[in-house]
Amino acid sequence: MATITENALETYLIENQTHFYRLAYSTLRSREDALDAVQSAVCAALEKRHTLRDPDALRTWFYRILMNVCNDQLRQRKRVVLVPDEMLDAGTYDDPAPDDSLDQQVSQLPPEIQTVIRLRFYEELSLQEIAGIT
């Protein structure tokens, strides 16, 4: 059983960080939450890299971790009172929503369908990869 090296994992994470942020942002709709989700997912991946049995499944494995972190944050959000946006610092990341009207329509779909659409059309994952993630 081959395992992925820490160096290969780090390279993958660095090269794809904008994709991860875009997916987290489109799911969570908050710059700070998206950054936190990506950071948590990266930490979890580095800690659990030994659990990845097939190095060829790295992409699917990491996206599953990221989606689990995002879903956990969404569940927690129901229990937390949010601060209005105008009270937050603007930050340095641009909001990467593809098209506001289309993104609003996607946001009105059930969460499971939103995830599939975002992974397929925003992140361009294959249906097989999406099945592995979800």
mmCIF file of C-alpha atoms in Angstrom:
data_model
loop_
_atom_site.group_PDB
_atom_site.id
_atom_site.type_symbol
_atom_site.label_atom_id
_atom_site.label_comp_id
_atom_site.label_asym_id
_atom_site.label_seq_id
_atom_site.Cartn_x
_atom_site.Cartn_y
_atom_site.Cartn_z
ATOM 1 C CA MET A 1 0.000 0.000 0.000
ATOM 2 C CA ALA A 2 1.580 3.245 -1.175
ATOM 3 C CA THR A 3 1.120 6.398 0.853
ATOM 4 C CA ILE A 4 1.456 9.964 -0.261
ATOM 5 C CA THR A 5 4.519 11.865 0.887
ATOM 6 C CA GLU A 6 4.092 14.979 2.943
ATOM 7 C CA ASN A 7 5.938 16.905 0.236
ATOM 8 C CA ALA A 8 3.513 15.757 -2.492
ATOM 9 C CA LEU A 9 0.538 16.640 -0.304
ATOM 10 C CA GLU A 10 1.922 20.095 0.468
ATOM 11 C CA THR A 11 2.552 20.731 -3.230
ATOM 12 C CA TYR A 12 -1.013 19.735 -4.113
ATOM 13 C CA LEU A 13 -2.472 21.926 -1.357
ATOM 14 C CA ILE A 14 -0.429 24.970 -2.357
ATOM 15 C CA GLU A 15 -1.152 24.617 -6.081
ATOM 16 C CA ASN A 16 -4.914 24.316 -5.556
ATOM 17 C CA GLN A 17 -5.565 26.690 -2.672
ATOM 18 C CA THR A 18 -7.632 29.102 -4.779
ATOM 19 C CA HIS A 19 -9.927 26.251 -5.854
ATOM 20 C CA PHE A 20 -10.398 25.238 -2.225
ATOM 21 C CA TYR A 21 -11.181 28.792 -1.154
ATOM 22 C CA ARG A 22 -13.663 29.253 -4.010
ATOM 23 C CA LEU A 23 -15.525 26.074 -3.087
ATOM 24 C CA ALA A 24 -15.573 26.923 0.628
ATOM 25 C CA TYR A 25 -16.749 30.471 -0.095
ATOM 26 C CA SER A 26 -19.508 29.331 -2.439
ATOM 27 C CA THR A 27 -20.716 26.960 0.271
ATOM 28 C CA LEU A 28 -20.345 29.169 3.348
ATOM 29 C CA ARG A 29 -20.930 32.651 1.827
ATOM 30 C CA SER A 30 -18.452 34.230 4.205
ATOM 31 C CA ARG A 31 -14.840 35.177 3.550
ATOM 32 C CA GLU A 32 -13.720 34.456 7.101
ATOM 33 C CA ASP A 33 -15.601 31.158 7.359
ATOM 34 C CA ALA A 34 -14.204 30.025 4.001
ATOM 35 C CA LEU A 35 -10.646 30.825 5.047
ATOM 36 C CA ASP A 36 -11.180 29.002 8.351
ATOM 37 C CA ALA A 37 -12.646 25.990 6.557
ATOM 38 C CA VAL A 38 -9.730 25.733 4.137
ATOM 39 C CA GLN A 39 -7.230 26.071 6.970
ATOM 40 C CA SER A 40 -9.006 23.396 9.033
ATOM 41 C CA ALA A 41 -9.201 21.060 6.039
ATOM 42 C CA VAL A 42 -5.508 21.514 5.268
ATOM 43 C CA CYS A 43 -4.568 20.791 8.888
ATOM 44 C CA ALA A 44 -6.788 17.700 8.915
ATOM 45 C CA ALA A 45 -5.288 16.461 5.640
ATOM 46 C CA LEU A 46 -1.740 16.910 6.896
ATOM 47 C CA GLU A 47 -2.544 15.116 10.147
ATOM 48 C CA LYS A 48 -4.389 12.243 8.449
ATOM 49 C CA ARG A 49 -2.372 11.810 5.265
ATOM 50 C CA HIS A 50 -1.488 8.281 6.342
ATOM 51 C CA THR A 51 -5.182 7.322 5.970
ATOM 52 C CA LEU A 52 -5.100 8.005 2.230
ATOM 53 C CA ARG A 53 -4.803 4.525 0.760
ATOM 54 C CA ASP A 54 -4.614 5.462 -2.908
ATOM 55 C CA PRO A 55 -2.435 8.479 -3.777
ATOM 56 C CA ASP A 56 -4.339 8.782 -7.068
ATOM 57 C CA ALA A 57 -7.462 9.625 -5.046
ATOM 58 C CA LEU A 58 -5.839 12.653 -3.398
ATOM 59 C CA ARG A 59 -8.164 15.173 -5.044
ATOM 60 C CA THR A 60 -11.341 13.329 -4.040
ATOM 61 C CA TRP A 61 -9.989 12.645 -0.542
ATOM 62 C CA PHE A 62 -9.172 16.305 0.122
ATOM 63 C CA TYR A 63 -12.416 17.652 -1.325
ATOM 64 C CA ARG A 64 -14.318 15.261 0.953
ATOM 65 C CA ILE A 65 -12.413 16.641 3.952
ATOM 66 C CA LEU A 66 -13.125 20.225 2.861
ATOM 67 C CA MET A 67 -16.835 19.580 2.289
ATOM 68 C CA ASN A 68 -17.124 17.888 5.682
ATOM 69 C CA VAL A 69 -15.526 20.924 7.348
ATOM 70 C CA CYS A 70 -17.887 23.274 5.460
ATOM 71 C CA ASN A 71 -20.925 21.197 6.397
ATOM 72 C CA ASP A 72 -19.822 21.180 10.045
ATOM 73 C CA GLN A 73 -19.565 24.971 9.962
ATOM 74 C CA LEU A 74 -23.040 25.254 8.421
ATOM 75 C CA ARG A 75 -24.471 23.065 11.187
ATOM 76 C CA GLN A 76 -22.737 25.182 13.839
ATOM 77 C CA ARG A 77 -23.942 28.366 12.207
ATOM 78 C CA LYS A 78 -27.506 27.474 13.100
ATOM 79 C CA ARG A 79 -26.518 27.759 16.762
ATOM 80 C CA VAL A 80 -24.521 31.000 16.501
ATOM 81 C CA VAL A 81 -25.664 34.623 16.129
ATOM 82 C CA LEU A 82 -23.762 36.249 13.265
ATOM 83 C CA VAL A 83 -22.293 39.750 13.326
ATOM 84 C CA PRO A 84 -23.538 42.079 10.556
ATOM 85 C CA ASP A 85 -21.144 42.392 7.598
ATOM 86 C CA GLU A 86 -20.654 46.124 8.080
ATOM 87 C CA MET A 87 -19.007 45.445 11.457
ATOM 88 C CA LEU A 88 -16.359 43.180 9.865
ATOM 89 C CA ASP A 89 -13.047 44.166 8.328
ATOM 90 C CA ALA A 90 -13.049 44.042 4.512
ATOM 91 C CA GLY A 91 -10.057 41.666 4.375
ATOM 92 C CA THR A 92 -7.852 41.028 1.377
ATOM 93 C CA TYR A 93 -9.666 38.262 -0.516
ATOM 94 C CA ASP A 94 -12.141 39.000 -3.259
ATOM 95 C CA ASP A 95 -15.466 37.225 -3.133
ATOM 96 C CA PRO A 96 -15.268 34.661 -5.940
ATOM 97 C CA ALA A 97 -18.970 34.143 -6.619
ATOM 98 C CA PRO A 98 -19.195 33.306 -10.346
ATOM 99 C CA ASP A 99 -22.442 35.081 -11.246
ATOM 100 C CA ASP A 100 -24.642 36.628 -8.582
ATOM 101 C CA SER A 101 -27.999 35.762 -10.127
ATOM 102 C CA LEU A 102 -26.984 32.201 -10.978
ATOM 103 C CA ASP A 103 -25.287 31.724 -7.629
ATOM 104 C CA GLN A 104 -28.411 32.965 -5.828
ATOM 105 C CA GLN A 105 -30.496 30.421 -7.681
ATOM 106 C CA VAL A 106 -28.051 27.638 -6.802
ATOM 107 C CA SER A 107 -28.181 28.749 -3.159
ATOM 108 C CA GLN A 108 -31.940 28.166 -3.118
ATOM 109 C CA LEU A 109 -31.531 24.476 -3.970
ATOM 110 C CA PRO A 110 -31.313 21.761 -1.307
ATOM 111 C CA PRO A 111 -27.791 21.534 0.232
ATOM 112 C CA GLU A 112 -27.005 18.146 -1.350
ATOM 113 C CA ILE A 113 -27.770 19.456 -4.838
ATOM 114 C CA GLN A 114 -25.830 22.671 -4.196
ATOM 115 C CA THR A 115 -22.778 20.594 -3.314
ATOM 116 C CA VAL A 116 -23.006 18.543 -6.508
ATOM 117 C CA ILE A 117 -23.458 21.628 -8.704
ATOM 118 C CA ARG A 118 -20.575 23.488 -7.072
ATOM 119 C CA LEU A 119 -18.226 20.526 -7.333
ATOM 120 C CA ARG A 120 -19.183 19.772 -10.945
ATOM 121 C CA PHE A 121 -19.441 23.231 -12.484
ATOM 122 C CA TYR A 122 -17.366 25.480 -10.215
ATOM 123 C CA GLU A 123 -14.559 23.001 -9.490
ATOM 124 C CA GLU A 124 -14.923 20.906 -12.671
ATOM 125 C CA LEU A 125 -14.709 17.575 -10.867
ATOM 126 C CA SER A 126 -15.853 14.433 -12.622
ATOM 127 C CA LEU A 127 -19.073 12.736 -11.587
ATOM 128 C CA GLN A 128 -17.045 9.817 -10.245
ATOM 129 C CA GLU A 129 -15.005 12.177 -8.065
ATOM 130 C CA ILE A 130 -18.180 13.883 -6.854
ATOM 131 C CA ALA A 131 -19.665 10.495 -5.941
ATOM 132 C CA GLY A 132 -16.554 9.753 -3.906
ATOM 133 C CA ILE A 133 -16.752 13.086 -2.106
ATOM 134 C CA THR A 134 -20.436 12.981 -1.318
#
